[in-house]
Coordinates of C-alpha atoms and ligand atoms in Angstrom, one line a residue:
X213 CA 126.9 -111.2 -8.6
X214 CA 130.1 -112.2 -10.4
X215 CA 129.2 -112.2 -14.1
X216 CA 131.1 -114.6 -16.1
X217 CA 129.9 -113.3 -19.4
X218 CA 132.3 -110.5 -20.3
X219 CA 134.7 -111.0 -17.5
X220 CA 137.5 -113.1 -16.0
X221 CA 137.9 -114.1 -19.6
X222 CA 141.1 -116.0 -19.2
X223 CA 139.7 -118.5 -16.6
X224 CA 136.0 -118.5 -17.1
X225 CA 135.2 -117.6 -20.6
X226 CA 135.2 -121.3 -21.6
X227 CA 132.3 -121.9 -19.3
X228 CA 129.9 -119.6 -21.3
X229 CA 127.8 -121.9 -23.4
X230 CA 129.9 -124.9 -22.6
X231 CA 128.0 -128.3 -22.5
X232 CA 127.4 -129.1 -18.9
X233 CA 127.6 -132.8 -18.1
X234 CA 127.9 -135.3 -15.2
X235 CA 128.3 -139.0 -15.0
X236 CA 124.8 -140.5 -14.6
X237 CA 124.1 -142.8 -11.6
X238 CA 122.2 -146.1 -11.8
X239 CA 118.9 -146.4 -13.5
X240 CA 118.4 -144.3 -16.7
X241 CA 115.4 -144.0 -19.0
X242 CA 117.6 -143.6 -22.1
X243 CA 116.7 -140.0 -22.5
X244 CA 119.4 -137.4 -22.9
X245 CA 119.6 -133.8 -21.6
X246 CA 122.0 -131.3 -23.2
X247 CA 122.3 -128.1 -21.1
X248 CA 124.4 -125.0 -21.4
X249 CA 124.5 -121.9 -19.3
X250 CA 125.2 -118.2 -19.8
X251 CA 125.8 -115.3 -17.4
X252 CA 126.5 -115.3 -13.7
X253 CA 127.6 -118.1 -11.3
X254 CA 124.1 -118.2 -10.0
X255 CA 122.9 -119.4 -13.4
X256 CA 125.6 -122.2 -13.4
X257 CA 124.4 -123.2 -9.9
X258 CA 120.8 -123.2 -11.2
X259 CA 121.8 -125.5 -14.1
X260 CA 123.0 -127.9 -11.5
X261 CA 119.6 -127.8 -9.8
X262 CA 117.9 -128.3 -13.2
X263 CA 120.1 -131.3 -14.0
X264 CA 119.4 -132.8 -10.6
X265 CA 115.7 -132.6 -11.2
X266 CA 115.9 -134.3 -14.6
X267 CA 118.4 -136.9 -13.4
X268 CA 115.8 -137.9 -10.8
X269 CA 113.5 -138.5 -13.7
X270 CA 116.0 -140.9 -15.2
X271 CA 117.7 -138.5 -17.7
X272 CA 121.4 -138.5 -18.4
X273 CA 123.4 -135.5 -19.6
X274 CA 125.2 -135.4 -22.9
X275 CA 127.9 -133.1 -24.2
X276 CA 126.5 -133.2 -27.8
X277 CA 123.2 -131.5 -28.5
X278 CA 122.9 -133.5 -31.7
X279 CA 122.3 -136.7 -29.7
X280 CA 120.0 -135.0 -27.1
X281 CA 116.2 -135.5 -26.6
X282 CA 116.0 -132.2 -24.6
X283 CA 118.2 -129.1 -25.1
X284 CA 118.1 -126.5 -22.4
X285 CA 119.8 -123.1 -22.6
X286 CA 120.0 -121.3 -19.3
X287 CA 120.0 -117.6 -20.3
X288 CA 121.2 -114.2 -19.0
X289 CA 119.5 -110.8 -19.5
X290 CA 122.0 -108.6 -17.8
X291 CA 123.2 -106.9 -21.0
X292 CA 121.9 -106.8 -24.5
X293 CA 124.9 -108.7 -25.9
X294 CA 124.3 -111.6 -23.5
X295 CA 120.8 -111.9 -25.0
X296 CA 122.1 -111.6 -28.5
X297 CA 124.5 -114.5 -27.9
X298 CA 121.6 -116.7 -26.7
X299 CA 119.5 -115.9 -29.8
X300 CA 122.3 -116.9 -32.1
X301 CA 122.7 -120.1 -30.2
X302 CA 119.0 -120.8 -30.4
X303 CA 119.0 -120.5 -34.2
X304 CA 121.7 -123.3 -34.2
X305 CA 119.4 -125.5 -32.1
X306 CA 116.6 -124.6 -34.6
X307 CA 118.6 -126.1 -37.5
X308 CA 119.0 -129.3 -35.5
X309 CA 115.3 -129.3 -34.7
X310 CA 114.4 -129.1 -38.3
X311 CA 116.3 -132.4 -38.8
X312 CA 114.9 -134.0 -35.7
X313 CA 111.4 -132.6 -35.0
X314 CA 111.1 -134.6 -31.8
X315 CA 113.9 -132.6 -30.2
X316 CA 112.6 -130.5 -27.3
X317 CA 114.2 -127.0 -27.0
X318 CA 113.8 -125.1 -23.7
X319 CA 114.7 -121.6 -22.6
X320 CA 115.5 -121.3 -18.9
X321 CA 116.5 -118.5 -16.6
X322 CA 116.4 -114.7 -16.9
X323 CA 115.5 -114.3 -20.5
X324 CA 112.7 -116.8 -20.0
X325 CA 111.2 -114.5 -17.3
X326 CA 111.9 -111.3 -19.3
X327 CA 110.5 -112.4 -22.6
X328 CA 107.9 -114.9 -21.4
X329 CA 105.6 -116.1 -24.1
X330 CA 107.3 -114.0 -26.8
X331 CA 109.7 -116.9 -27.2
X332 CA 107.0 -119.4 -27.9
X333 CA 105.3 -117.0 -30.4
X334 CA 108.4 -115.6 -32.2
X335 CA 110.8 -118.4 -32.0
X336 CA 108.7 -121.3 -33.1
X337 CA 111.5 -123.7 -32.3
X338 CA 111.2 -123.1 -28.6
X339 CA 108.9 -125.6 -26.9
X340 CA 109.2 -124.8 -23.3
X341 CA 110.0 -121.5 -21.4
X342 CA 110.8 -121.8 -17.6
X343 CA 111.8 -119.0 -15.3
X344 CA 114.3 -119.3 -12.4
X345 CA 111.7 -120.1 -9.7
X346 CA 109.8 -122.8 -11.6
X347 CA 112.4 -125.6 -12.2
X348 CA 110.5 -128.0 -10.0
X349 CA 107.8 -128.0 -12.7
X350 CA 110.1 -129.1 -15.4
X351 CA 109.1 -132.8 -15.5
X352 CA 105.4 -131.8 -15.8
X353 CA 106.2 -129.1 -18.4
X354 CA 108.1 -131.7 -20.5
X355 CA 105.1 -134.0 -20.3
X356 CA 102.9 -131.2 -21.6
X357 CA 105.3 -130.7 -24.5
X358 CA 105.3 -134.4 -25.3
X359 CA 101.5 -134.3 -25.5
X360 CA 101.8 -131.7 -28.2
X361 CA 101.5 -128.4 -26.3
X362 CA 103.9 -125.6 -25.7
X363 CA 104.7 -125.2 -22.0
X364 CA 105.5 -122.1 -20.0
X365 CA 106.0 -121.3 -16.3
X366 CA 107.7 -118.1 -15.5
X367 CA 106.0 -117.4 -12.1
X368 CA 108.4 -115.9 -9.6
X369 CA 108.1 -117.1 -6.0
X370 CA 108.6 -115.5 -2.6
X371 CA 109.6 -118.8 -1.0
X372 CA 111.4 -121.0 -3.5
X373 CA 115.1 -121.6 -2.5
X374 CA 115.4 -125.2 -3.8
X375 CA 116.8 -125.8 -0.3
X376 CA 116.0 -129.6 -0.3
X377 CA 117.6 -130.2 -3.7
X378 CA 121.2 -131.4 -3.4
X379 CA 122.6 -130.4 -6.8
X380 CA 124.7 -132.6 -9.0
X381 CA 127.9 -130.9 -9.9
X382 CA 128.2 -130.3 -13.6
X383 CA 131.7 -130.3 -15.3
X384 CA 132.9 -130.4 -11.7
X385 CA 136.6 -130.7 -10.9
X386 CA 135.6 -132.5 -7.6
X387 CA 137.5 -129.7 -5.7
X388 CA 135.5 -126.5 -5.9
X389 CA 131.8 -126.0 -5.9
X390 CA 129.1 -123.2 -5.6
X391 CA 126.3 -123.2 -3.0
X392 CA 123.4 -120.8 -3.5
X393 CA 122.5 -119.3 -0.1
X394 CA 119.8 -117.0 -1.3
X395 CA 117.8 -116.0 -4.4
X396 CA 116.5 -112.8 -6.0
X397 CA 117.4 -109.2 -5.1
X398 CA 115.5 -106.4 -3.5
X399 CA 118.0 -103.6 -4.3
X400 CA 116.5 -102.2 -7.4
X401 CA 119.7 -100.7 -8.8
X402 CA 118.3 -98.6 -11.6
X403 CA 120.4 -100.2 -14.4
X404 CA 119.7 -103.8 -13.4
X405 CA 117.1 -106.3 -14.6
X406 CA 117.9 -108.9 -11.9
X407 CA 115.2 -107.9 -9.5
X408 CA 112.6 -108.3 -12.3
X409 CA 114.0 -111.6 -13.7
X410 CA 114.9 -113.3 -10.4
X411 CA 112.3 -111.8 -8.1
X412 CA 112.3 -110.9 -4.4
X413 CA 115.2 -111.7 -2.2
X414 CA 114.8 -114.8 0.0
X415 CA 117.4 -116.6 2.2
X416 CA 117.8 -120.3 2.3
X417 CA 117.6 -122.3 5.5
X418 CA 121.1 -122.5 7.0
X419 CA 120.6 -126.1 8.0
X420 CA 120.3 -127.1 4.4
X421 CA 123.3 -124.9 3.4
X422 CA 125.5 -126.5 6.1
X423 CA 124.3 -130.0 5.1
X424 CA 125.2 -129.4 1.5
X425 CA 128.6 -128.0 2.5
X426 CA 129.3 -130.9 4.8
X427 CA 128.3 -133.4 2.1
X428 CA 130.6 -131.7 -0.4
X429 CA 133.5 -131.8 2.1
X430 CA 132.8 -135.5 2.8
X431 CA 133.0 -136.1 -1.0
X432 CA 136.5 -134.6 -1.1
X433 CA 135.6 -131.0 -2.1
X434 CA 138.0 -128.4 -0.6
X435 CA 136.5 -125.1 -1.6
X436 CA 133.0 -123.8 -1.7
X437 CA 131.7 -120.4 -2.8
X438 CA 128.5 -119.1 -1.1
X439 CA 126.5 -117.4 -3.7
X440 CA 123.8 -114.6 -3.6
X441 CA 123.1 -111.4 -5.4
X442 CA 123.8 -109.6 -2.1
X443 CA 125.1 -112.0 0.5
X444 CA 125.4 -109.3 3.1
X445 CA 121.6 -109.1 3.4
X446 CA 121.3 -112.9 4.1
X447 CA 118.9 -113.2 7.0
X448 CA 117.1 -116.3 8.1
X449 CA 114.6 -116.7 10.9
X450 CA 113.5 -120.1 12.1
X451 CA 114.0 -122.7 14.8
X452 CA 116.8 -124.9 15.8
X453 CA 116.3 -128.2 17.6
X454 CA 118.3 -128.4 20.8
X455 CA 119.9 -131.5 22.4
X456 CA 116.9 -131.7 24.8
X457 CA 114.6 -131.7 21.7
X458 CA 113.3 -128.2 22.5
X459 CA 113.0 -125.9 19.6
X460 CA 114.8 -122.6 19.9
X461 CA 113.9 -119.6 17.8
X462 CA 117.1 -118.5 15.9
X463 CA 118.1 -115.7 13.6
X464 CA 121.2 -116.2 11.4
X465 CA 122.9 -113.3 9.5
X466 CA 125.6 -113.6 6.9
X467 CA 128.6 -113.3 9.4
X468 CA 127.1 -116.1 11.5
X469 CA 126.5 -118.3 8.4
X470 CA 130.1 -117.8 7.2
X471 CA 131.3 -118.8 10.6
X472 CA 129.2 -122.0 10.7
X473 CA 130.4 -123.0 7.3
X474 CA 134.1 -122.2 8.2
X475 CA 133.8 -124.5 11.3
X476 CA 133.1 -127.6 9.1
X477 CA 136.8 -128.0 8.7
X478 CA 140.0 -125.9 8.5
X479 CA 140.7 -127.9 5.3
X480 CA 137.6 -126.5 3.6
X481 CA 138.2 -123.0 2.1
X482 CA 135.2 -120.6 1.9
X483 CA 134.6 -117.9 -0.6
X484 CA 131.5 -115.8 -1.2
X485 CA 130.0 -113.4 -3.7
X486 CA 128.6 -110.8 -4.1
X487 CA 129.0 -108.2 -1.3
X488 CA 127.1 -105.0 -1.3
X489 CA 128.9 -101.9 -0.1
X490 CA 125.7 -100.6 1.7
X491 CA 125.3 -103.9 3.7
X492 CA 128.8 -105.3 4.4
X493 CA 129.3 -105.1 8.2
X494 CA 132.4 -105.0 10.3
X495 CA 131.1 -108.3 11.9
X496 CA 131.5 -110.0 8.5
X497 CA 135.0 -108.5 8.2
X498 CA 136.0 -109.7 11.7
X499 CA 134.7 -113.2 10.9
X500 CA 136.8 -113.3 7.7
X501 CA 139.8 -112.1 9.8
X502 CA 139.2 -114.7 12.5
X503 CA 139.2 -117.8 10.3
X504 CA 142.1 -118.8 8.1
X505 CA 139.9 -120.8 5.9
X506 CA 137.7 -117.9 4.9
X507 CA 139.5 -116.4 1.9
X508 CA 140.8 -112.9 2.1
X509 CA 138.9 -111.8 -0.9
X510 CA 135.9 -109.5 -1.3
X511 CA 134.0 -108.7 -4.4
X512 CA 132.6 -105.3 -3.6
X513 CA 131.2 -103.7 -6.8
X514 CA 131.5 -99.9 -6.8
X515 CA 129.8 -99.3 -10.2
X516 CA 130.8 -95.6 -10.1
X517 CA 133.1 -93.3 -8.2
X518 CA 130.7 -90.4 -8.3
X519 CA 128.1 -89.8 -5.6
X520 CA 125.7 -88.2 -8.0
X521 CA 125.9 -91.1 -10.4
X522 CA 125.6 -93.6 -7.5
X523 CA 122.4 -91.8 -6.5
X524 CA 121.0 -92.1 -10.1
X525 CA 122.0 -95.8 -10.0
X526 CA 120.0 -96.1 -6.8
X527 CA 123.0 -97.8 -5.1
X528 CA 122.1 -96.1 -1.8
X529 CA 125.7 -95.3 -0.8
X530 CA 128.0 -92.4 -1.5
X531 CA 131.6 -92.3 -2.6
X532 CA 132.6 -91.5 1.0
X533 CA 130.6 -94.5 2.4
X534 CA 132.3 -96.8 -0.1
X535 CA 135.7 -95.5 0.8
X536 CA 134.9 -96.0 4.5
X537 CA 134.0 -99.6 3.8
X538 CA 137.3 -100.1 1.9
X539 CA 139.2 -98.5 4.8
X540 CA 137.5 -100.9 7.2
X541 CA 138.5 -103.9 5.0
X542 CA 142.1 -102.7 4.9
X543 CA 142.2 -102.1 8.6
X544 CA 140.6 -105.4 9.7
X545 CA 141.9 -107.7 7.0
X546 CA 145.2 -106.1 5.9
X547 CA 146.0 -108.5 3.0
X548 CA 142.5 -108.7 1.7
X549 CA 142.1 -108.7 -2.1
X550 CA 139.2 -106.5 -3.4
X551 CA 137.5 -106.7 -6.8
X552 CA 134.8 -104.6 -8.3
X553 CA 132.2 -104.2 -11.0
X554 CA 132.4 -100.9 -12.8
X555 CA 130.0 -99.3 -15.4
X556 CA 131.2 -96.8 -17.9
X557 CA 128.9 -94.1 -19.3
X558 CA 125.8 -94.4 -17.2
X559 CA 123.1 -91.9 -18.0
X560 CA 124.2 -88.2 -17.7
X561 CA 127.7 -89.2 -16.5
X562 CA 130.0 -86.2 -17.0
X563 CA 133.7 -86.3 -17.8
X564 CA 134.5 -85.2 -14.2
X565 CA 132.3 -88.0 -12.8
X566 CA 134.1 -90.5 -15.0
X567 CA 137.4 -89.1 -13.6
X568 CA 135.9 -89.8 -10.1
X569 CA 135.6 -93.4 -11.1
X570 CA 139.2 -93.5 -12.2
X571 CA 140.3 -91.9 -8.9
X572 CA 138.4 -94.3 -6.7
X573 CA 140.0 -97.1 -8.6
X574 CA 143.4 -95.5 -7.7
X575 CA 142.3 -95.2 -4.1
X576 CA 141.2 -98.8 -3.7
X577 CA 143.8 -100.4 -5.9
X578 CA 141.5 -103.3 -7.1
X579 CA 143.1 -106.6 -7.6
X580 CA 140.6 -107.2 -10.4
X581 CA 137.6 -105.5 -11.9
X582 CA 134.8 -106.6 -14.2
X583 CA 134.1 -103.6 -16.4
X584 CA 131.1 -102.8 -18.6
X585 CA 129.8 -100.0 -20.7
X586 CA 126.2 -99.1 -19.8
X587 CA 123.5 -100.9 -21.8
X588 CA 119.9 -99.9 -21.2
X589 CA 117.7 -102.8 -20.2
X590 CA 114.0 -102.6 -20.9
X591 CA 111.8 -102.3 -17.8
X592 CA 114.5 -101.1 -15.4
X593 CA 114.2 -97.9 -13.5
X594 CA 116.9 -96.2 -15.6
X595 CA 115.1 -97.2 -18.8
X596 CA 111.9 -95.7 -17.5
X597 CA 113.3 -92.5 -16.0
X598 CA 116.7 -91.6 -17.4
X599 CA 117.9 -91.0 -20.9
X600 CA 120.7 -93.2 -22.2
X601 CA 122.5 -90.1 -23.4
X602 CA 126.2 -90.9 -23.5
X603 CA 127.3 -91.5 -27.1
X604 CA 128.6 -95.0 -27.8
X605 CA 132.0 -93.8 -28.7
X606 CA 132.3 -91.9 -25.4
X607 CA 131.2 -95.0 -23.4
X608 CA 133.8 -97.0 -25.3
X609 CA 136.6 -94.5 -24.6
X610 CA 135.7 -94.3 -20.9
X611 CA 135.6 -98.0 -20.7
X612 CA 139.0 -98.3 -22.4
X613 CA 140.4 -95.9 -19.8
X614 CA 138.9 -97.9 -17.0
X615 CA 140.3 -101.1 -18.4
X616 CA 143.8 -99.7 -19.0
X617 CA 143.9 -98.5 -15.4
X618 CA 142.7 -101.8 -14.1
X619 CA 145.3 -103.7 -16.1
X620 CA 148.0 -101.6 -14.6
X621 CA 146.7 -102.0 -11.1
X622 CA 146.1 -105.8 -11.5
X623 CA 149.7 -106.2 -12.6
X624 CA 150.9 -104.0 -9.7
X625 CA 148.9 -106.1 -7.3
X626 CA 150.1 -109.4 -8.6
X627 CA 153.7 -108.2 -8.6
X628 CA 153.4 -107.9 -4.8
X629 CA 153.5 -111.7 -4.7
X630 CA 156.6 -112.2 -6.8
X631 CA 159.4 -113.5 -4.7
X632 CA 157.0 -114.7 -2.0
X633 CA 155.6 -118.2 -1.3
X634 CA 151.9 -118.5 -1.4
X635 CA 149.6 -121.4 -0.3
X636 CA 147.3 -122.6 -3.1
X637 CA 144.6 -125.2 -3.5
X638 CA 145.5 -127.3 -6.6
X639 CA 142.4 -127.3 -8.9
X640 CA 143.9 -129.5 -11.7
X641 CA 145.8 -129.1 -14.9
X642 CA 146.0 -125.6 -16.4
X643 CA 143.8 -124.8 -19.4
X644 CA 146.7 -124.0 -21.6
X645 CA 149.0 -127.0 -21.0
X646 CA 148.5 -130.3 -19.2
X647 CA 152.2 -130.1 -18.2
X648 CA 151.1 -127.3 -15.8
X649 CA 148.9 -127.3 -12.8
X650 CA 146.8 -124.4 -11.6
X651 CA 145.0 -123.2 -8.4
X652 CA 144.2 -120.0 -6.6
X653 CA 145.7 -118.4 -3.6
X654 CA 143.8 -117.0 -0.6
X655 CA 143.3 -113.7 -2.5
X656 CA 141.8 -115.5 -5.5
X657 CA 144.9 -114.9 -7.8
X658 CA 145.3 -117.7 -10.3
X659 CA 148.7 -119.5 -9.9
X660 CA 150.2 -121.7 -12.6
X661 CA 153.2 -124.0 -12.0
X662 CA 154.8 -127.0 -13.6
X663 CA 153.2 -130.3 -12.7
X664 CA 155.2 -131.8 -9.9
X665 CA 155.5 -135.4 -8.8
X666 CA 153.4 -136.2 -5.8
X667 CA 151.2 -133.1 -6.2
X668 CA 147.6 -133.7 -7.2
X669 CA 144.3 -131.8 -7.5
X670 CA 142.7 -131.1 -4.1
X671 CA 145.9 -130.6 -2.2
X672 CA 147.1 -127.5 -0.6
X673 CA 150.7 -126.7 -1.7
X674 CA 153.2 -123.9 -1.3
X675 CA 154.3 -122.3 -4.5
X676 CA 157.1 -119.8 -4.8
X677 CA 156.1 -117.1 -7.2
X678 CA 158.8 -116.4 -9.8
X679 CA 157.0 -114.0 -12.1
X680 CA 153.6 -112.8 -13.2
X681 CA 151.4 -111.4 -16.0
X682 CA 148.5 -109.0 -15.3
X683 CA 146.2 -112.0 -14.8
X684 CA 148.4 -114.9 -13.5
X685 CA 151.1 -115.8 -11.1
X686 CA 153.8 -118.2 -12.3
X687 CA 155.9 -120.2 -9.9
X688 CA 157.3 -123.5 -8.6
X689 CA 156.2 -125.8 -5.8
X690 CA 158.3 -125.7 -2.7
X691 CA 158.1 -128.0 0.3
Ligands
5AD43 N1 124.6 -102.2 -18.2 C1 125.9 -102.4 -17.9 N2 126.4 -103.2 -16.9 C2 125.4 -103.7 -16.1 N3 125.5 -104.5 -15.1 C3 124.3 -104.8 -14.6 N4 123.4 -104.2 -15.4 C4 124.1 -103.5 -16.4 C5 123.7 -102.7 -17.4 N5 122.4 -102.5 -17.7 C6 126.8 -104.9 -14.5 C7 127.0 -104.3 -13.0 C8 126.7 -105.6 -12.2 C9 127.3 -106.6 -13.1 C10 126.9 -108.0 -12.7 O1 126.9 -106.3 -14.4 O2 128.3 -103.8 -12.9 O3 127.4 -105.5 -10.9
SF4_44 FE1 121.3 -106.0 -9.7 FE2 121.9 -104.2 -7.8 FE3 120.7 -106.5 -7.2 FE4 123.3 -106.5 -7.9 S1 122.4 -105.5 -6.1 S2 121.6 -107.9 -8.6 S3 123.3 -104.9 -9.5 S4 119.8 -104.9 -8.4

């Protein structure tokens, strides 16, 4: 999963805790929903499902929680500081609730599942607690709250994929969108709470994924990102209706799904996240290489460069296996960008093992990396079986070394584009200045260039890269 919380700060930081809104269609009931989201892209995609369910009930969204009837906070549990942030935010909502006792405050997502009824008991201001598989129950749960009860549903499901819900796009730019293709995770990496908060892995019906992608394309969207905790283990079994109305049993894997989405139109760009080194197949790599509109960019978290640490992390691959997958990527898709997640200071990690992480970073030459220092999460395998024994200052120093190396490598990777012309999809005006436009190239590098007459969001344009920073390419539009 790409985690937006501590990461791609320059481009995505603003989304953490941002009010998520959409223009309301037709008939409204006068009630207003304020929703904000923390953590990974999957949580943002889930907030869109939640908003769709409440819009169906006649709600409209608002960007100001002070005028809301219902305030939802979609939470993340991945690291302790993510939870702390949410608690701080909840106390702000608490102050508002004291002024307006009718305000309903709800906690959604991973913290809801992890902390369950604790929220209702300890944080009296919370009225409703809903886990990631129970959003369909929201209207009913809100009714319960209105009749004076507290409401909770954190049951995890083996089937729920919200396949039939066509999500509204919150804070959308009308150009890029996410589509969830699966939910949950069965991998049980020893440091990770996700298998506990999001439950068992299940893949969504490919027909509904294709219908959603086609619908987005018809509405003018030009890029979709297929989301799953481990997209490479996407697997769906079912039936397909043939032209002669016969039902044919089919099985769809991730490579086949990618291909089907890519075939919607060459004008629709496809991205996906997250890939798992143990599962990514050559078939997926050949599919990426075959279609120009599948972006040459793979997020392939390594977590550690040491085979012993990887084993403790229960990642189920070795350093050599990971290197073999990277070699395959470089062979099959020579200009593919690769990014990673890296954890510094996992339980019992030695100085030599930390050096192995630095050396695998050198080997791969990541375009980008999301870097974290290990934080023990209650209930995980590591919390139960391993001692969190690396002193905080050692974790910090190792993380700083990883970060410094990554900054150097990111700059080096971006410098390779300087002097070249790249094709980008214009996403809109740049965050820093409305005199500049921004968009990403095939390899997911952010490109900023002066707004140019005749160029608008949603177009593909060629940009000559004049210079770069370690995070951004800067250039000018060429014909
Ligand atoms: N401590 C530090 N980093 C973690 N991640 C997940 N759990 C933890 C943890 N307990 C990181 C992993 C994962 C990314 C989304 O967050 O690198 O790939
Ligand atoms: Fe967590 Fe591992 Fe699953 Fe990723 S693959 S969500 S790190 S358990």
